[in-house]
Short mmCIF file of C-alpha atoms in Angstrom, two decimals:
data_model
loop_
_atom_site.label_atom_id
_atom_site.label_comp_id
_atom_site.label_asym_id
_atom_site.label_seq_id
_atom_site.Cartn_x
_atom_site.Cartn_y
_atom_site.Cartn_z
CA UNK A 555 0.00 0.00 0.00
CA UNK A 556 1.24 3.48 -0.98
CA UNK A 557 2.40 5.70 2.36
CA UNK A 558 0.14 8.75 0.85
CA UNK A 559 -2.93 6.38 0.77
CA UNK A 560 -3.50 7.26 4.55
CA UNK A 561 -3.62 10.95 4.18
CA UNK A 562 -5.52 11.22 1.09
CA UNK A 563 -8.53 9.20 2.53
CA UNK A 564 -8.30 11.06 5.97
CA UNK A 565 -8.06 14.41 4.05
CA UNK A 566 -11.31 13.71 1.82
CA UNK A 567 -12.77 12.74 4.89
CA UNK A 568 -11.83 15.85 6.82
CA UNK A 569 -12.96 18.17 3.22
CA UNK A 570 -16.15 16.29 3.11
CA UNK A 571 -17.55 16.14 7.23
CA UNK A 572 -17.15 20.03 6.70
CA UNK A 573 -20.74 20.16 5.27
CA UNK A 574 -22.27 17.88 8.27
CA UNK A 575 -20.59 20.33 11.00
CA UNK A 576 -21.83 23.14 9.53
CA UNK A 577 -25.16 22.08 9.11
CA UNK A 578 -24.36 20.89 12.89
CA UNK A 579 -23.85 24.29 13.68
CA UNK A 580 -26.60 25.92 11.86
CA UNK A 581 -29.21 23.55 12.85
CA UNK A 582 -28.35 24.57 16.44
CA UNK A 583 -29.33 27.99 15.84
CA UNK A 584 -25.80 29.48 15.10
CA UNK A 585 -26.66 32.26 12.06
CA UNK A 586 -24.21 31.59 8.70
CA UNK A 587 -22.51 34.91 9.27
CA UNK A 588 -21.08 33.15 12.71
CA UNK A 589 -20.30 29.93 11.63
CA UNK A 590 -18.32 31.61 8.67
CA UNK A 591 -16.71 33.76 11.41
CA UNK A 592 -15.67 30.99 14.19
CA UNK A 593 -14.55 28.72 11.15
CA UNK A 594 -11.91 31.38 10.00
CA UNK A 595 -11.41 32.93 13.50
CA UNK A 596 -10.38 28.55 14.36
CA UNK A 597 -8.33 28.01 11.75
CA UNK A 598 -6.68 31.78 11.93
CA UNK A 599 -5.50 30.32 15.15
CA UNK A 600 -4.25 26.72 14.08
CA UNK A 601 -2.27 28.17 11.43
CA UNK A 602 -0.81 31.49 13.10
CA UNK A 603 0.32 28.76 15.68
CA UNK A 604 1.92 26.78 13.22
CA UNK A 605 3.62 29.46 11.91
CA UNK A 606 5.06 30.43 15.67
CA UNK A 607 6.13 26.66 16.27
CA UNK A 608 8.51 26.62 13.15
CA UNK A 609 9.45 30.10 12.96
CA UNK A 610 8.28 31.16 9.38
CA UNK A 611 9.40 34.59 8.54
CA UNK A 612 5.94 36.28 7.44
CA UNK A 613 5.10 38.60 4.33
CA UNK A 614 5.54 41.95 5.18
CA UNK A 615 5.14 43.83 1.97
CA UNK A 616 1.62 45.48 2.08
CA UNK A 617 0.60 44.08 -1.71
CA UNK A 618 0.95 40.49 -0.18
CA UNK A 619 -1.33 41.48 2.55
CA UNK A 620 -3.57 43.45 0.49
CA UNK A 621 -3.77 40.68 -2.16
CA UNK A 622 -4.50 38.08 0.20
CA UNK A 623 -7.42 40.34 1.78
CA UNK A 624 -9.15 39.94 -1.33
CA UNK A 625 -8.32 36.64 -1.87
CA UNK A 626 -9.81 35.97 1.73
CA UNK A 627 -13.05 37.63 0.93
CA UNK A 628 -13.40 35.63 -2.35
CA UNK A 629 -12.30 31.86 -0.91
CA UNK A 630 -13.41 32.35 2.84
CA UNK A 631 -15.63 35.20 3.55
CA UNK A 632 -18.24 35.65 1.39
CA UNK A 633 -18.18 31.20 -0.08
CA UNK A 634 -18.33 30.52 4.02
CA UNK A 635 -21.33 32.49 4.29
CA UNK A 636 -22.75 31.13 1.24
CA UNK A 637 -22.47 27.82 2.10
CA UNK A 638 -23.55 28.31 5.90
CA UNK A 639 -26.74 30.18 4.55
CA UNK A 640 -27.35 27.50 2.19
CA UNK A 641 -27.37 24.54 4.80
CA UNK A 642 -30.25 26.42 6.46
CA UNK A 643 -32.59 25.23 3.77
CA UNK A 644 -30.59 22.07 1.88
CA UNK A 645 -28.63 19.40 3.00
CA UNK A 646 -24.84 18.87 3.74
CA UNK A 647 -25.61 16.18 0.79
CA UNK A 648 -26.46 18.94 -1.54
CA UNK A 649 -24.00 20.99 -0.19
CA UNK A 650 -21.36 18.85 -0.97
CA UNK A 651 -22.13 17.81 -4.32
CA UNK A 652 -22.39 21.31 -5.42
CA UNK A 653 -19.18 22.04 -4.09
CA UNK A 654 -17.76 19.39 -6.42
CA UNK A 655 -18.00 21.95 -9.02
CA UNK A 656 -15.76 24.52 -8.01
CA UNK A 657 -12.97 23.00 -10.78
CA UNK A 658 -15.66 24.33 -13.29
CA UNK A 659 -15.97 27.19 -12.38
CA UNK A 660 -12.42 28.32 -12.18
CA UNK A 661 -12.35 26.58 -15.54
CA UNK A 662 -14.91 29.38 -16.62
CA UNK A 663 -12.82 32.15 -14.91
CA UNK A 664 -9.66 31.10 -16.20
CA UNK A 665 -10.62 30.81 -19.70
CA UNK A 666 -12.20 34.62 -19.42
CA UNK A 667 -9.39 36.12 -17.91
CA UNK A 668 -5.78 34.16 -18.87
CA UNK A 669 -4.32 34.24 -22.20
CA UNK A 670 -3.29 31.29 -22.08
CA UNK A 671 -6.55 29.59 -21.50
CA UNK A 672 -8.96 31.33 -23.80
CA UNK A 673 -9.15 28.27 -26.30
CA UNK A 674 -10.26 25.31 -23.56
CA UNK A 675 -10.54 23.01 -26.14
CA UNK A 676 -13.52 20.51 -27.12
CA UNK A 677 -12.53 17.84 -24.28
CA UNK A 678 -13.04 20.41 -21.91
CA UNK A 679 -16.21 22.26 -22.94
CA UNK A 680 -17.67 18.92 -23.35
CA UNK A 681 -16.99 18.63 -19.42
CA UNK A 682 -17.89 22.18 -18.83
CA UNK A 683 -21.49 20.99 -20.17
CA UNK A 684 -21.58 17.92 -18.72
CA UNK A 685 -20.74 19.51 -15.61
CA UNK A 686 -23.87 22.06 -15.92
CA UNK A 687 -25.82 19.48 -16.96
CA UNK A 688 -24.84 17.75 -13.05
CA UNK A 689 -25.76 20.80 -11.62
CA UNK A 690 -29.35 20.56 -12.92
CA UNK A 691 -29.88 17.33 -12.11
CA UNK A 692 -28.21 17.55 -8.65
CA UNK A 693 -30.86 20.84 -8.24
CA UNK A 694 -33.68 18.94 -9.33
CA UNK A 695 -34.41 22.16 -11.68
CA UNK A 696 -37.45 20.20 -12.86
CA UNK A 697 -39.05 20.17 -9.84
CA UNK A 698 -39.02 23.92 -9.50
CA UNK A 699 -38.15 26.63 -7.32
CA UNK A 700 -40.28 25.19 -4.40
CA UNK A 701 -38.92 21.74 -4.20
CA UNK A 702 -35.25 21.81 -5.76
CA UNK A 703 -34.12 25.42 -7.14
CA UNK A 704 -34.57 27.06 -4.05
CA UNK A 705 -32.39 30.21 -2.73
CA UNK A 706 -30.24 27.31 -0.34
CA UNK A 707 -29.05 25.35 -4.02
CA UNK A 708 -28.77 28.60 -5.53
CA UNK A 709 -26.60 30.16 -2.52
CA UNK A 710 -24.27 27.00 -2.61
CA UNK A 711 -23.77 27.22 -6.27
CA UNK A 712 -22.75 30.92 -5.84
CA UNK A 713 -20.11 29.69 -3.12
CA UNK A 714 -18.46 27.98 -5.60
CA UNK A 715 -18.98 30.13 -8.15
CA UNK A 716 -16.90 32.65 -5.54
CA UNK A 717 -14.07 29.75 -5.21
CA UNK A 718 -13.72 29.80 -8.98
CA UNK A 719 -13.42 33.59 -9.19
CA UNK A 720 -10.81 33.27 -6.17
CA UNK A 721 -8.64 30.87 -7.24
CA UNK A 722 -8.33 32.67 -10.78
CA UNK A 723 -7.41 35.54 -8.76
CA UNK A 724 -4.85 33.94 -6.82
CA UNK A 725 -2.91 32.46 -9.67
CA UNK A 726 -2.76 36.16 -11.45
CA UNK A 727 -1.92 37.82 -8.06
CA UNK A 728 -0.02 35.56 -5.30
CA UNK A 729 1.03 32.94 -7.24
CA UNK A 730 4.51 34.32 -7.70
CA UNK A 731 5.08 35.92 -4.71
CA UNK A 732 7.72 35.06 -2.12
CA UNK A 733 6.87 32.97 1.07
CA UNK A 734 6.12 29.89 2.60
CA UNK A 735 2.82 28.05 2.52
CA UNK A 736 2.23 27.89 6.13
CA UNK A 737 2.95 31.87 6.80
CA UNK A 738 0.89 33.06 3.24
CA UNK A 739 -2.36 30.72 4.52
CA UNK A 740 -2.04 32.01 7.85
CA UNK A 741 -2.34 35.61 6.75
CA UNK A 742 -4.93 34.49 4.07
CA UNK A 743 -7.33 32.87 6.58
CA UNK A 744 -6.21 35.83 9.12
CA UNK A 745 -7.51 38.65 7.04
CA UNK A 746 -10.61 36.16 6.12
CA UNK A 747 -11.05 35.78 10.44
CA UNK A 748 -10.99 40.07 10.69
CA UNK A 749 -13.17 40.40 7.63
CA UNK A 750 -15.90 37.92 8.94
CA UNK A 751 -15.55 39.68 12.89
CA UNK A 752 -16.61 42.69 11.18
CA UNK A 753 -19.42 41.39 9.16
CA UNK A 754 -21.28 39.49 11.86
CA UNK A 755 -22.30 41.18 14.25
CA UNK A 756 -23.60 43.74 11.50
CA UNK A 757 -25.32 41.09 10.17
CA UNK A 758 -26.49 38.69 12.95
CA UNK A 759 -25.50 40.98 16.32
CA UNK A 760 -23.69 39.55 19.11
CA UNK A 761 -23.09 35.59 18.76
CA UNK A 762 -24.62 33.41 21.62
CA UNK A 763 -23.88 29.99 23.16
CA UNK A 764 -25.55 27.68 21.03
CA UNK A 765 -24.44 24.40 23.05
CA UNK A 766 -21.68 21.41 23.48
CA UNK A 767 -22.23 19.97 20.12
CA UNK A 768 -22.46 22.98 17.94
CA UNK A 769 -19.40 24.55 19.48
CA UNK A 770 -17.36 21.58 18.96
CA UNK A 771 -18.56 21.11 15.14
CA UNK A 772 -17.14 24.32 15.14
CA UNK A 773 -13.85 24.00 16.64
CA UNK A 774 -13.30 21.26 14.10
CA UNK A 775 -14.52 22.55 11.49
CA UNK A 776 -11.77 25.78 11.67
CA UNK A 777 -9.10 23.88 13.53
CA UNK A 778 -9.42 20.97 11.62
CA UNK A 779 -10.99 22.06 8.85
CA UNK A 780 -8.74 24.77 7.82
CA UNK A 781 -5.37 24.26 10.17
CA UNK A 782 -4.84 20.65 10.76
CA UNK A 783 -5.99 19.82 6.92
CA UNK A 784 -3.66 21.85 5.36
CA UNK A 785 -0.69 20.45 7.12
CA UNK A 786 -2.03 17.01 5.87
CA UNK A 787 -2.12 18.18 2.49
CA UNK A 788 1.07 19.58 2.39
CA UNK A 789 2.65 16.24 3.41
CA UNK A 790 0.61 14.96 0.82
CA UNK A 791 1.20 17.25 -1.74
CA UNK A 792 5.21 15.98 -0.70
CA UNK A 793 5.02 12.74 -0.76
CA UNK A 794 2.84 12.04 -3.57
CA UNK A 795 3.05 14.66 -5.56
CA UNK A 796 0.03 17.59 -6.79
CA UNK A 797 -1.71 15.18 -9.26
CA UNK A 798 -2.80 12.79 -6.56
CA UNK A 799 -3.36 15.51 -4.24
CA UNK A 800 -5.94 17.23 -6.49
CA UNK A 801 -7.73 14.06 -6.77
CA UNK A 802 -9.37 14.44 -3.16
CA UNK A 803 -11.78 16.66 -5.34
CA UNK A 804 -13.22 13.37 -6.14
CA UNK A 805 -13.80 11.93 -3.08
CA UNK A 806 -14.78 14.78 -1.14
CA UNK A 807 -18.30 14.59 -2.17
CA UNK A 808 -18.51 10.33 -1.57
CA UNK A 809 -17.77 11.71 2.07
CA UNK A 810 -20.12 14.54 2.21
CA UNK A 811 -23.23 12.24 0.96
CA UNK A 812 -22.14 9.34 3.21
CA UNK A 813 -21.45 11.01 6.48
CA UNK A 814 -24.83 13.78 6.29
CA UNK A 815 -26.91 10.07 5.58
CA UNK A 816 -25.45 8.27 8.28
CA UNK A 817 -24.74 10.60 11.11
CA UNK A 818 -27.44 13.14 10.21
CA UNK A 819 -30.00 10.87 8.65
CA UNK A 820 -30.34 13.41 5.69
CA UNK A 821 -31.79 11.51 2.22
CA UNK A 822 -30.05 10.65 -0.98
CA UNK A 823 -31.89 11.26 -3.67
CA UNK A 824 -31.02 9.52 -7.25
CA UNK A 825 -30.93 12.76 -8.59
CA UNK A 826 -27.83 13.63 -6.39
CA UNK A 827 -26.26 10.58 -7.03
CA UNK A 828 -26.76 10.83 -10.84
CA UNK A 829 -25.80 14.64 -11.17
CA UNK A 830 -22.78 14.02 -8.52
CA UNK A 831 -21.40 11.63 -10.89
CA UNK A 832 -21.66 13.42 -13.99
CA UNK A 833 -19.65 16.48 -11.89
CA UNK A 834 -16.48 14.10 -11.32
CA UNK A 835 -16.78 13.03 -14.28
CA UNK A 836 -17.09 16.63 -15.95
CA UNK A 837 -13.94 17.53 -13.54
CA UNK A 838 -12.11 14.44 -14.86
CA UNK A 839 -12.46 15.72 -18.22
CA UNK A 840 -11.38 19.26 -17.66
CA UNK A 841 -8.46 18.71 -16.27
CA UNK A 842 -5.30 20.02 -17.81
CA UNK A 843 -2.94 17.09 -19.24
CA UNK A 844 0.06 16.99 -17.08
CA UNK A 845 2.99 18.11 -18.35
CA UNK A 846 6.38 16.93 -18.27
CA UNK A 847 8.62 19.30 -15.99
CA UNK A 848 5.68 21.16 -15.33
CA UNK A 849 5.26 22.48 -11.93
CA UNK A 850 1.56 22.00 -10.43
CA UNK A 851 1.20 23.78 -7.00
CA UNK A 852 -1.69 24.69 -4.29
CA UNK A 853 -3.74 27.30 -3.91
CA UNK A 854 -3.84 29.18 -0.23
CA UNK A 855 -6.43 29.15 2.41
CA UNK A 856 -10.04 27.78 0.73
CA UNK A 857 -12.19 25.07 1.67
CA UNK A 858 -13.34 21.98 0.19
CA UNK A 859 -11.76 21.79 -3.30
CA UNK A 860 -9.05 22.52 -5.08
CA UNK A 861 -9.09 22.87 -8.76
CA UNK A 862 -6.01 21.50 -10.53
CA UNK A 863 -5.82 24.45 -12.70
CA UNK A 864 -4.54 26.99 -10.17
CA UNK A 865 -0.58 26.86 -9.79
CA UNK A 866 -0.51 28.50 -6.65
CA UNK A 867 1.84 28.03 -3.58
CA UNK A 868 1.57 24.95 -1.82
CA UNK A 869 -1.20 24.47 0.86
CA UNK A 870 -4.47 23.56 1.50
CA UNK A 871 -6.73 24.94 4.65
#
């Protein structure tokens, strides 16, 4: 058995219980401003500590800082809220099946805004359709608003919509920039904490207790979530290289539909099963041929997925 085998199923494991503890959380009354702010404020911590234990110089030049503020708002802020508003009225199943899609949609971005990638090619818009085509089916668009393209599918959709945009941005912006992974996902997910602090109690006032269980689902889902998962995809990233790594995209959604079945006895419909598959296999068929001598890194501090097309600095929150 390959030594990497471990940490890729515990990381698409990790990626895919996201969506249970933050319908966890919401279900327990926490408002999707909060749980976007507690995730980042979690993780902020995690990382900033991991920085401190090794001693990473950090970025000091204020376009890193000021390019990672967007960044944060575009990968953490505004997709967290999305996704937390969207559990309030769909599933973590859902949830997670839509977030499958995020290599499409920085697909889409990438082809509008790099040179390099205007002409995708007809493998790739055939996966770019067959990946919208998911998304319908996964929606249940033919059921209508009331029953399957309701404002939670829609909100989730746009949360990954945002991760496209974000990761497009990162590769024009930070991916060239000096500085280690740890130290630029710590200020990443530490401009993402500050941003959501402010935003919350605008939007939902002061936070309240909400219990044991839903302040635990939270703890993990920042500390794990975002700190402890991105030193496991690092190692990963290390030992087995960035191909394998950006395979977790696949599995992250088996994980998401498992665990919110068992554990929160949400149901699985054929329709998410059907349009889940035709997403992997849409994001199978976008993907970039690898290159020889080509370089493939990771983006900094998002959630869930990471599409193969951004060549970013290494790490994963």
């Amino acid at each position: 058995m390959r030594r990497w085998w471990p940490g890729f199923v515990l990381l698409s494991a990790i990626w895919g219980a996201s969506f249970v503890l933050i319908k966890t959380a919401v279900d327990a009354g926490v408002s999707p401003a909060w749980v976007a702010c507690w995730r980042c404020v979690f993780g902020a911590v995690a990382l900033w500590s991991l920085v401190g234990l090794r001693r990473v110089p950090v970025p000091r030049d204020a376009a890193t800082w000021g390019h990672s503020a967007v960044a944060a708002v575009l990968l953490n802020t505004v997709p967290f809220m999305l996704f937390s508003y969207g559990e309030t009225r769909v599933s973590s199943v859902l949830a997670g099946v839509v977030n499958a899609t995020t290599p499409l949609f920085t697909l889409l971005f990438t082809v509008a805004t790099v040179a390099a990638e205007r002409r995708p090619g007809p493998r790739r818009l055939a996966g770019l359709v067959l990946g919208f085509a998911g998304v319908l089916t996964v929606l249940g668009v033919w059921r209508g608003a009331g029953a399957g393209l309701g404002t939670g599918g829609l909100a989730c959709l746009a949360a990954t919509c945002c991760y496209g945009a974000g990761f497009t941005y990162l590769r024009r912006n930070l991916s060239d920039r000096p500085g280690s992974a740890a130290a630029l996902s710590a200020v990443q997910i530490g401009c993402a904490a500050v941003e959501t602090a402010v935003v919350a109690p605008l939007v939902s006032g002061a936070p309240h207790w909400p219990g044991v269980r839903a302040v635990a689902a939270l703890v993990l889902l920042g500390a794990v979530g975002t700190g402890f998962a991105y030193v496991l995809n690092l190692a990963m990233v290390r030992e087995a290289g960035a191909v394998v790594a950006t395979a977790v995209t696949y599995a992250t959604p088996l994980w998401s539909t498992a665990l919110g079945a068992l554990l929160l006895g949400e149901p699985v419909g054929w329709n998410a099963l059907v349009g889940g598959a035709a997403v992997v296999a849409a994001v199978v068929l976008t993907r970039s041929p690898s290159r020889p001598g080509h370089r493939t890194t990771r983006t900094l501090g998002a959630p869930a997925v990471r599409p193969p097309e951004c060549q970013v600095t290494l790490r994963r929150a």
